[in-house]
Coordinates of C-alpha atoms and ligand atoms in Angstrom, one line a residue:
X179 CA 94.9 117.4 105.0
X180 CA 98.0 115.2 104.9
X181 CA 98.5 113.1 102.1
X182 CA 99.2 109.3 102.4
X183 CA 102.7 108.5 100.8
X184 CA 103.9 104.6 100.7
X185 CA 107.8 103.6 100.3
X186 CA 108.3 100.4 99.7
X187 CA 111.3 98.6 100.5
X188 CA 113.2 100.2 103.2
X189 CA 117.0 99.4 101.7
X190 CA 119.1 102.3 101.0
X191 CA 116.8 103.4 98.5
X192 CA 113.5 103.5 100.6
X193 CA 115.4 105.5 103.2
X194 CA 116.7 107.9 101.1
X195 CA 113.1 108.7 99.5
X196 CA 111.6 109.0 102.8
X197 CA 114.3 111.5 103.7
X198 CA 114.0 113.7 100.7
X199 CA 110.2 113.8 100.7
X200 CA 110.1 115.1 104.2
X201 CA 112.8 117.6 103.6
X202 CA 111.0 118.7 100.4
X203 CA 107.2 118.8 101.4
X204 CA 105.4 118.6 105.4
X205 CA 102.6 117.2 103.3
X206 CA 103.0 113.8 103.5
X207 CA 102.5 111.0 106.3
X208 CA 104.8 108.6 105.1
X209 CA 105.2 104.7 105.6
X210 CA 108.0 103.0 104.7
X211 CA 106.9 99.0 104.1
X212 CA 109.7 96.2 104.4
X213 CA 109.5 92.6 104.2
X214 CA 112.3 91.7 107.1
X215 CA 112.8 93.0 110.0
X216 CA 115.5 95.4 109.2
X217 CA 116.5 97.8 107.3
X218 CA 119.6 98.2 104.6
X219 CA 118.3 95.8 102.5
X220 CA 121.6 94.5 100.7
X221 CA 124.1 96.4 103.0
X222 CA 125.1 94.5 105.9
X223 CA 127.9 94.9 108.2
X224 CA 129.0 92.1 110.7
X225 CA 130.6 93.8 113.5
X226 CA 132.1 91.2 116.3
X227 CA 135.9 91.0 118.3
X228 CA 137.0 94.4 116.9
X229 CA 136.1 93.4 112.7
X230 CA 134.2 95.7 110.9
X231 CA 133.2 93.7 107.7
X232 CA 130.8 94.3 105.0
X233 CA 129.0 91.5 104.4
X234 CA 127.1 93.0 100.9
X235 CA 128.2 96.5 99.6
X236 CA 131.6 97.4 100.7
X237 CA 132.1 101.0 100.1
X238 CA 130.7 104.2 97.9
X239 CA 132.3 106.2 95.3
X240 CA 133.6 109.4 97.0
X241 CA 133.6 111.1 94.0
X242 CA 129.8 110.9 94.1
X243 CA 129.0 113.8 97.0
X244 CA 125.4 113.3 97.8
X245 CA 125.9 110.1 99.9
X246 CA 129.0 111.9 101.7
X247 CA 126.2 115.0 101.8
X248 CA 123.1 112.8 103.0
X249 CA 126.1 111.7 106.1
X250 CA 126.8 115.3 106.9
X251 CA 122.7 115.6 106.9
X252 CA 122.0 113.3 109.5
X253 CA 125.5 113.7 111.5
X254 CA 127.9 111.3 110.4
X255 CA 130.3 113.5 109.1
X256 CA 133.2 112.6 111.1
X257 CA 132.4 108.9 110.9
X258 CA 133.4 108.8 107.0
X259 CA 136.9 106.7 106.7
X260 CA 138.5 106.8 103.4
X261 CA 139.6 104.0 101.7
X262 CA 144.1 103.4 101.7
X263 CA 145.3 103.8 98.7
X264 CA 148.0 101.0 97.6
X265 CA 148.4 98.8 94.1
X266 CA 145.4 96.6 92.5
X267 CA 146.3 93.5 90.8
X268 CA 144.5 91.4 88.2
X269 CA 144.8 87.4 88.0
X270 CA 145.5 86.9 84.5
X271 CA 147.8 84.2 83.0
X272 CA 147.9 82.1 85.7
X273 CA 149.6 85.3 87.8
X274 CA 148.7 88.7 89.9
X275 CA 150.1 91.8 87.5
X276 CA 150.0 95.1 88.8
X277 CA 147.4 97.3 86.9
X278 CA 150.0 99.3 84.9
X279 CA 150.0 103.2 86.1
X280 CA 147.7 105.8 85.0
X281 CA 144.8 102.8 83.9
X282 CA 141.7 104.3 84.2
X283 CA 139.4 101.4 84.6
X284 CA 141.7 99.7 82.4
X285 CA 142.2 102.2 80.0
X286 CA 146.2 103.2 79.5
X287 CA 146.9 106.6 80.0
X288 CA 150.4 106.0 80.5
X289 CA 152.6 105.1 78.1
X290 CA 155.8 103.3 80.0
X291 CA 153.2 101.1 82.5
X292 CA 151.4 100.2 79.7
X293 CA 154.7 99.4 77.2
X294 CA 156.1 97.4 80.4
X295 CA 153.3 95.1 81.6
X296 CA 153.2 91.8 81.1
X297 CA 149.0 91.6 81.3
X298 CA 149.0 92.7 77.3
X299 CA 151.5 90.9 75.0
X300 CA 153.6 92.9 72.5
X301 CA 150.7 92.6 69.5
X302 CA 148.1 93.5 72.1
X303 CA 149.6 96.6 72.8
X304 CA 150.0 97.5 69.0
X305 CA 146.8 97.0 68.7
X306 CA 145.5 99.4 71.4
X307 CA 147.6 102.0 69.9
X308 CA 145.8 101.5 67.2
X309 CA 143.1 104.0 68.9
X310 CA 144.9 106.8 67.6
X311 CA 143.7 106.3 64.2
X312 CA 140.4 104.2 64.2
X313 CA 137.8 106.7 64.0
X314 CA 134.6 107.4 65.9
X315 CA 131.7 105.5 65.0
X316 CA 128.4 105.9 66.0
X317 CA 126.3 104.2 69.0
X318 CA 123.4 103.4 67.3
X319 CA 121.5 103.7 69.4
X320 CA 123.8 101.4 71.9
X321 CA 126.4 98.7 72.2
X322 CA 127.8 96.6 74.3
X323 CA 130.8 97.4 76.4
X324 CA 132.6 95.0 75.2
X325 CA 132.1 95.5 71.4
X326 CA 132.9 99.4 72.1
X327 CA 136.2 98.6 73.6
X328 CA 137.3 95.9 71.9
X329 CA 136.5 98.1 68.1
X330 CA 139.3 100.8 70.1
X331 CA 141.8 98.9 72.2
X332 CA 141.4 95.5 70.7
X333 CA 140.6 91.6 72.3
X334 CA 143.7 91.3 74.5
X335 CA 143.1 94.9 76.7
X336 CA 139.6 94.3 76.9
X337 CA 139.6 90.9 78.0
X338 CA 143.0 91.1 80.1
X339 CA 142.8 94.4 81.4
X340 CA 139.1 96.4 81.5
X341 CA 136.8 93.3 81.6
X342 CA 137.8 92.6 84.9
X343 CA 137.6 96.0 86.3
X344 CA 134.6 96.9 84.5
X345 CA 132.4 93.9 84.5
X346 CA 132.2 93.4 88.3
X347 CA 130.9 96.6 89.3
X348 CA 127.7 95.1 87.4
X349 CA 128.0 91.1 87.9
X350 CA 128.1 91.4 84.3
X351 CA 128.8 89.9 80.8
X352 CA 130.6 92.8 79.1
X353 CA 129.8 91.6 75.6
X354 CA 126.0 92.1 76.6
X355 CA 126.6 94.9 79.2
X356 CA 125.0 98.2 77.9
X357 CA 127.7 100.9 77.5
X358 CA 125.2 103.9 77.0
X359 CA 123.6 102.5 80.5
X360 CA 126.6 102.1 82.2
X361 CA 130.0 104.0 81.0
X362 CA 128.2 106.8 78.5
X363 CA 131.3 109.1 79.3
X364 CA 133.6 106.7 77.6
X365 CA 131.9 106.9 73.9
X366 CA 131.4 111.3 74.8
X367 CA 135.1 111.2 75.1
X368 CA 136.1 109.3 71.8
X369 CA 134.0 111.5 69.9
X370 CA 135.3 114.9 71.4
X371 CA 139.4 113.8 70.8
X372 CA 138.8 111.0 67.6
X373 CA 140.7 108.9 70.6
X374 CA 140.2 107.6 73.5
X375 CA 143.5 107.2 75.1
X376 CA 144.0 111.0 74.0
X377 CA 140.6 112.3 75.3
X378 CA 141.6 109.8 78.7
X379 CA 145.0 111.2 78.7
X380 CA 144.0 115.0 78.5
X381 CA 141.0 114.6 80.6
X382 CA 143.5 113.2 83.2
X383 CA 145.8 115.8 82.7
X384 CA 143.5 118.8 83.3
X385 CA 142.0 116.8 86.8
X386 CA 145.6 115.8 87.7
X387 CA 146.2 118.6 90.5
X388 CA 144.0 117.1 92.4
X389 CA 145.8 115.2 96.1
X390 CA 146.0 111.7 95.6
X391 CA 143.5 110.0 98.1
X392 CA 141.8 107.1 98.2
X393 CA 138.4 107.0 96.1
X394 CA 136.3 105.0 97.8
X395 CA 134.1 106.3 101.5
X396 CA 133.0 104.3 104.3
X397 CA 132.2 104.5 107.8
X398 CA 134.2 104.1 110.6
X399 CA 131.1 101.7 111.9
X400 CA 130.1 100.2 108.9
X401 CA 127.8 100.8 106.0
X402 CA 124.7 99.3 107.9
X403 CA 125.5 102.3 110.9
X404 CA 125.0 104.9 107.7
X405 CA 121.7 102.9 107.4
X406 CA 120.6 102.6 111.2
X407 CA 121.4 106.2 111.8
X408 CA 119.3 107.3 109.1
X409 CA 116.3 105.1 109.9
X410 CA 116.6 106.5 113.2
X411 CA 116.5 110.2 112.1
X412 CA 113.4 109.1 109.8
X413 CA 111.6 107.5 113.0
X414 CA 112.6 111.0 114.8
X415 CA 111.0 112.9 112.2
X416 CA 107.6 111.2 112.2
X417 CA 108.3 108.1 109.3
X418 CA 106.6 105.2 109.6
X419 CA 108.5 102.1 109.1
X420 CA 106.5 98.9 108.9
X421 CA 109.1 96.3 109.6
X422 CA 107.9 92.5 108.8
X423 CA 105.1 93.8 106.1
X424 CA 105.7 92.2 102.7
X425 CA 103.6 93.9 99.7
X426 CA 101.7 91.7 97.4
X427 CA 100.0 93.6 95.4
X428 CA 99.6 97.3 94.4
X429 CA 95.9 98.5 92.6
X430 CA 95.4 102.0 91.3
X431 CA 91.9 103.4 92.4
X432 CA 90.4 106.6 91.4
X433 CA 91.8 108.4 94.5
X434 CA 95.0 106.7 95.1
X435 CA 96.8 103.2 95.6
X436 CA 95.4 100.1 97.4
X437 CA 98.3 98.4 98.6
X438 CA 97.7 95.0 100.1
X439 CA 100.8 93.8 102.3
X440 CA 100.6 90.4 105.1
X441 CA 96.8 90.0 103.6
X442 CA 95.6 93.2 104.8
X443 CA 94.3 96.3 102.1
X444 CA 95.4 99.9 103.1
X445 CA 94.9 103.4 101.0
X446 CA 97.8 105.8 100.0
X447 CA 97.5 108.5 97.8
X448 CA 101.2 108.2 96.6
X449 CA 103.5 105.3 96.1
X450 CA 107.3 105.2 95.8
X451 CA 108.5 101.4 94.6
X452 CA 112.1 100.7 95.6
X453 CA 112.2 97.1 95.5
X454 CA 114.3 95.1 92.9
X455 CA 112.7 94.5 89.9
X456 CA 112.2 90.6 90.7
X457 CA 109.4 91.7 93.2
X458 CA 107.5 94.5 91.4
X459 CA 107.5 93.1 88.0
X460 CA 104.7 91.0 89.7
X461 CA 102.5 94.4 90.8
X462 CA 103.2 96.1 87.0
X463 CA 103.1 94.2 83.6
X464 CA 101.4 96.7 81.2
X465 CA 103.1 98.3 78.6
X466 CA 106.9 98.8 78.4
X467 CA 106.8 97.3 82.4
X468 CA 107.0 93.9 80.4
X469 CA 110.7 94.3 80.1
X470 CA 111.0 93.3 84.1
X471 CA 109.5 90.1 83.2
X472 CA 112.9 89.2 81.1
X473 CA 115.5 91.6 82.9
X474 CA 118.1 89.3 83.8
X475 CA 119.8 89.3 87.1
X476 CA 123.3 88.1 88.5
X477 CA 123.4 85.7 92.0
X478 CA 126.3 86.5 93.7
X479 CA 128.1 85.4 97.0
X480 CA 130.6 87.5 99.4
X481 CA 132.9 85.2 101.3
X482 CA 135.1 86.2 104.1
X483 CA 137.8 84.8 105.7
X484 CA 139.8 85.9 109.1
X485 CA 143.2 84.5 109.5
X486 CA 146.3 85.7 111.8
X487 CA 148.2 87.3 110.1
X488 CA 151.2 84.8 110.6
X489 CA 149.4 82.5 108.3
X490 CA 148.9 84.5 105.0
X491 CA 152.3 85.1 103.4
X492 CA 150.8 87.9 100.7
X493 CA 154.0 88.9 98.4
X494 CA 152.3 91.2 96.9
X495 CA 151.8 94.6 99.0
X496 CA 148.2 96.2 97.7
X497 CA 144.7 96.2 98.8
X498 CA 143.0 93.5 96.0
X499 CA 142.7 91.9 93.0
X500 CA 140.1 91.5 90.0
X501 CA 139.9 88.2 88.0
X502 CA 140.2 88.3 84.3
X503 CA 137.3 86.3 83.0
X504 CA 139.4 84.0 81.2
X505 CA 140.8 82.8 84.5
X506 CA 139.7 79.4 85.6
X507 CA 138.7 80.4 89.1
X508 CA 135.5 80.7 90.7
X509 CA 136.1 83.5 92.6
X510 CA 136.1 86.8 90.5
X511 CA 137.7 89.2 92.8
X512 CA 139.1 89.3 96.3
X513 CA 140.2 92.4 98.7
X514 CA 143.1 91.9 101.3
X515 CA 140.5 94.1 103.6
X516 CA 142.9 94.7 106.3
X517 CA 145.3 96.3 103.8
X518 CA 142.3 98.4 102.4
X519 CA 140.4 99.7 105.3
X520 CA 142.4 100.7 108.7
X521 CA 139.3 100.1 110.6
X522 CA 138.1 96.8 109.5
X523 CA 140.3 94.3 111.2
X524 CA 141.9 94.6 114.6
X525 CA 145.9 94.2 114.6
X526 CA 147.9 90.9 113.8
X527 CA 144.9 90.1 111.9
X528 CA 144.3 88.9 107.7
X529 CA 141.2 89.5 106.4
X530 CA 140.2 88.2 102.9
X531 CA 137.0 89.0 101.2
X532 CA 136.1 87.2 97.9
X533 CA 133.4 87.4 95.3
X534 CA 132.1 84.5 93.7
X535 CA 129.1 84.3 90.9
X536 CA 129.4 85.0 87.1
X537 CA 126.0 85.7 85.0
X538 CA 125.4 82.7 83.7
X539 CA 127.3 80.3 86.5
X540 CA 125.1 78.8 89.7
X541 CA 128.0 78.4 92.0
X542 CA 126.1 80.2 94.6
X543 CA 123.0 77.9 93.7
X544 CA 124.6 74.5 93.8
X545 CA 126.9 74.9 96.7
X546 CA 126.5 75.0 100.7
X547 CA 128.7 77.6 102.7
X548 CA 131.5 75.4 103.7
X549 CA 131.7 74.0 100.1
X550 CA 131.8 78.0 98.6
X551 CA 134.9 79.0 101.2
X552 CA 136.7 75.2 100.1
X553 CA 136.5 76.6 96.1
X554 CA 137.4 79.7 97.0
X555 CA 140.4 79.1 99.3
X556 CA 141.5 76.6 96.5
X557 CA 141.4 79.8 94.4
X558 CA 143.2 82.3 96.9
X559 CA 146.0 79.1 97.4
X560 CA 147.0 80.4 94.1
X561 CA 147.6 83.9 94.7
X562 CA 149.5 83.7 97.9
X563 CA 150.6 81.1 100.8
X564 CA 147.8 80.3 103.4
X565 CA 148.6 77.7 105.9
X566 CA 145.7 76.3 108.3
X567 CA 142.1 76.7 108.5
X568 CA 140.6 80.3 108.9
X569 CA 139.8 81.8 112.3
X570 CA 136.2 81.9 111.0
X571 CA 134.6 82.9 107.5
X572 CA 131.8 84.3 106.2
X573 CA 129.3 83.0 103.4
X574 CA 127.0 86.0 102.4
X575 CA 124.4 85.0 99.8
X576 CA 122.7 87.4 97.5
X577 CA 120.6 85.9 95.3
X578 CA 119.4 88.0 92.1
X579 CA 121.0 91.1 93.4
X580 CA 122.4 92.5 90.6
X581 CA 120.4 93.8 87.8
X582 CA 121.6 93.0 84.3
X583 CA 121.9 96.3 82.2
X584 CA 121.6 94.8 78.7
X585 CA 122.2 96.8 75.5
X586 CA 119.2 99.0 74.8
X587 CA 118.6 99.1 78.9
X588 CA 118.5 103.1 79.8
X589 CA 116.6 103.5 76.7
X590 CA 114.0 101.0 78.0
X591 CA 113.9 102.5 81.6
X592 CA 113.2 105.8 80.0
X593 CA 110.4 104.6 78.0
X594 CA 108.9 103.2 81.1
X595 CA 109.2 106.0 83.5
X596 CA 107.6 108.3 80.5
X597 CA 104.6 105.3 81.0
X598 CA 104.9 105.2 85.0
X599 CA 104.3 109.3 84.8
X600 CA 101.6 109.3 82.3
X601 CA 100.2 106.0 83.6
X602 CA 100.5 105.9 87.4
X603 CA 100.0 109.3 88.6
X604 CA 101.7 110.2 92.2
X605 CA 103.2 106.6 91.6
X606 CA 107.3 106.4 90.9
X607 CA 109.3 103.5 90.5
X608 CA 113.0 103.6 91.0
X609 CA 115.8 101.5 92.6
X610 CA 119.1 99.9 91.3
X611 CA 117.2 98.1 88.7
X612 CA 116.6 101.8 86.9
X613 CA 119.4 103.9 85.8
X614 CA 122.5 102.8 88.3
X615 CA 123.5 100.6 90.9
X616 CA 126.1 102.5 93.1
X617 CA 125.0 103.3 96.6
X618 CA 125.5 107.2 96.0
X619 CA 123.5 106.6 92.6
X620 CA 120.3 104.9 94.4
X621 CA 120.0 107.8 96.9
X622 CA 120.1 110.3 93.5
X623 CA 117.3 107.9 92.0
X624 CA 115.5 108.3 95.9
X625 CA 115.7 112.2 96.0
X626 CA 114.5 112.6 92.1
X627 CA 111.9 110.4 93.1
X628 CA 111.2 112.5 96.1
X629 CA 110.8 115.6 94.4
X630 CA 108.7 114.0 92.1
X631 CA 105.9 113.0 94.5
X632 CA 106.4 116.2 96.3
X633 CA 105.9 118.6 93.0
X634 CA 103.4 116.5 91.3
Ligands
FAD2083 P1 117.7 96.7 98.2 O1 118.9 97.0 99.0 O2 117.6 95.4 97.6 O3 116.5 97.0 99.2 C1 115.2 96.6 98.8 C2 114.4 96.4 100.1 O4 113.1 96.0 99.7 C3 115.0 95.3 101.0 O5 115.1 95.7 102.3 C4 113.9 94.2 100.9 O6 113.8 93.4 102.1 C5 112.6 95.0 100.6 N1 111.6 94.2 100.0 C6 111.7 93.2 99.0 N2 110.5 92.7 98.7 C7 109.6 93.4 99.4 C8 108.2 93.3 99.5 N3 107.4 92.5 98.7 N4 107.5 94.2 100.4 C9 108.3 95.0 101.1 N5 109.6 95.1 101.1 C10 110.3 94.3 100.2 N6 127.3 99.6 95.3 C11 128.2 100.5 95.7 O7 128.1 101.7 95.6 N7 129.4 100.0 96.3 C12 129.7 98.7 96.5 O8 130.7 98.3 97.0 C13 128.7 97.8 96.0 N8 128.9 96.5 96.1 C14 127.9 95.6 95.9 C15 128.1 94.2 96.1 C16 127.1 93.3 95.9 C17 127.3 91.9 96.2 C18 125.8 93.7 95.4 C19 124.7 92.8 95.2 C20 125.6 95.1 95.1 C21 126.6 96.0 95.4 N9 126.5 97.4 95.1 C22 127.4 98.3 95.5 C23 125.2 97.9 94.7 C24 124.3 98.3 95.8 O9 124.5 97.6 97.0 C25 122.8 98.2 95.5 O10 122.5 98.7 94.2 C26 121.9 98.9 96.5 O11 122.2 98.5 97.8 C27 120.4 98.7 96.2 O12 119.7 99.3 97.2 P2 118.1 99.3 97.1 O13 117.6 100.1 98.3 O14 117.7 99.9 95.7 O15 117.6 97.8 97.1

């Protein structure tokens, strides 16, 4: 007899586990649950008068094959766009500097842009060389990103040069940011060279015959066509999707899961929880699931603006900038998207899109949209001439959407799945608020779950 499987949430997540468990067992009768009445759950693309533009998520690591695989999969192979490649600034000092050459993620690698920039001043860059002789210590059992890098390269590259780079990918606080949850690679390669500028530099040395392309994948259509192209070949293959069904509550019975969603109670004999952790923490607060009660999270806003392009006068030619946290601004980075992504703007056209929210700030709280673009385009003013009002712009709202991965966080998460497994059987929960937040890695966490369910 088929067995019952719920997914809940249908974001990229939710899809991705319904895809996987179908591939890996015909056992299963699946149903994927979500709230709205669409699916994608952060990823939206507006797509009007020849624009392209994300709206949450705007791109995926490339280097990270299984979301460029899971495309292949269901046929969008020739729809992937790569990202142009061209220089990335950071607002420090009142100023855009180039990120010197050969920075990985803030990290010099080269010598000469590193000597010749004027992010770091002449003491700050003694001090990072000073990595060549402080030796490894241990991570016991975890620190903060900031503490790591600041003990190597000192205050004035952390805070001028990786902070900015680093902490936005998270919406995050580097000094509370966990770095064995979030950049483990970074501490592997100071211990293995003593350095890490030297382990950085030979690492880079030995991948350096690679062709330079751009990094980051997209789709020609937008992210939310990756998403509507998948929920279509789910729907095709038999999936369920219960659009406009919010879960309440989740009880384990002797057979299976009672799941009760809009008021009404219905059996499954296996659950898969996507959702972010400020919805299930109410369904699971025994034992190490406690730590969702406190897990802090990050409000941010995306804010575009269109403009024609004969009324931004950009000096600088590159595709963005990061803030450095010691800026006063309010937005915290911002990407010239036309220069970026070929397909995103039609021609003769500007398009800007900022980030505001901090941890710790409520500017997306305490402001309406016209009142967000005003503070940011008092910001962007700063960084280049704009003359007139925008052709139209974009407030995007997401409210708790990024998962704060504190020191001692991946140690946590593994205590709790070792509880889920022992605790909930044929139950899994998983989703950006677990082990990582990139788009490729929540379709990893999705197919792990997956095979879970499907080998249990
Ligand atoms: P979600 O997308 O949150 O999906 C969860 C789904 O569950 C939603 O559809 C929701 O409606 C549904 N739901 C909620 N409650 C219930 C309920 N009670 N019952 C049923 N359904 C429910 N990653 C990248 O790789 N590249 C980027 O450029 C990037 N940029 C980002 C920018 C921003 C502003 C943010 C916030 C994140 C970004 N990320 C990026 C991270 C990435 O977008 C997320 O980690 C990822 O989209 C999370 O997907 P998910 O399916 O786990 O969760």
């Amino acid at each position: 007899m088929m067995k019952k499987c719920a997914i809940i949430g249908a974001g990229i997540t939710g899809l991705s586990a319904a895809y996987y468990l179908g591939q890996e067992s015909p056992d299963f009768e699946i149903d994927i649950i979500e709230a709205s009445d669409v699916p994608g759950g952060k990823i939206k693309t507006y797509r009007k008068d020849g624009y392209t533009i994300e709206l949450g998520p705007e791109s995926y690591l490339g280097r990270k094959k299984i979301m460029t695989e899971l495309a292949a999969d269901i046929g969008m192979k020739d729809d992937l766009v790569v990202n142009n490649t061209g220089q990335s600034y950071i607002y420090a000092k009142n100023k855009l500097h180039p990120i010197p050459g050969g920075a990985i993620l803030g990290i010099p690698t080269e010598l000469r842009p590193f000597i010749t920039t004027r992010l770091i001043s002449p003491i700050g860059k003694v001090r990072a060389g000073m990595d060549y002789i402080i030796k490894p210590k241990p991570m016991n059992p975890d620190v903060s990103v900031g503490a790591f890098f600041r003990r190597r390269l000192g205050n004035e590259t952390l805070e001028n040069l990786i902070e900015p780079l680093m902490s936005g990918i998270y919406g995050a606080d580097i000094d509370k940011l966990s770095l064995k949850s979030t950049f483990p690679d970074f501490k592997k390669t100071e211990e293995r060279h003593g350095s890490l500028i030297k382990g950085m530099r030979r690492n880079r040395r030995e991948t350096k015959s690679a062709p330079k392309q751009g990094q980051f994948r997209q789709f020609k259509n937008g992210l939310q066509s990756f998403i509507e192209r998948l929920a279509e070949v789910l729907v095709d293959k038999g999936v369920t999707i219960k659009y406009n069904h919010k879960v309440e509550a989740i009880n384990k019975t002797s057979q299976g899961y009672e799941i009760t969603m809009n008021g009404e109670t219905h059996f499954y004999d296996s659950v898969i929880v996507t959702v972010p952790h400020t919805v299930f923490k109410d369904w699971f607060k025994d034992g190490p699931l406690d730590y969702f009660q406190t897990m802090k999270t990050t409000s941010v806003a995306t804010v575009v603006m269109a403009f024609d392009e004969s009324q931004v006068n950009n000096k600088e030619n590159g595709t963005g900038f990061v803030i450095a946290r010691n800026s006063d601004t309010v937005i915290t980075a911002c990407t010239w998207t036309d220069k970026k992504w070929s397909h995103a703007a039609p021609k003769g056209k500007t398009l800007l899109r900022a980030y505001v929210g901090r941890p710790g700030d409520t500017v997306v709280q305490d402001h309406d949209d016209a009142a967000i673009v005003k503070l940011a385009r008092q910001d962007l003013d700063k960084m280049m001439e704009i003359t007139g009002e925008p052709e139209f712009s974009i407030v995007t709202r997401l409210y708790n959407s990024m998962p704060q991965y504190e020191v001692g966080h991946i140690d946590k998460i593994h205590a709790i799945q070792h509880y889920v497994s022992t605790h909930y059987p044929d139950l899994v929960i998983t989703g950006a608020s677990f082990e990582a937040v990139g788009l490729p890695d929540c379709i990893s966490q999705a197919q792990k779950a997956a095979l879970k369910i499907a080998h249990r």
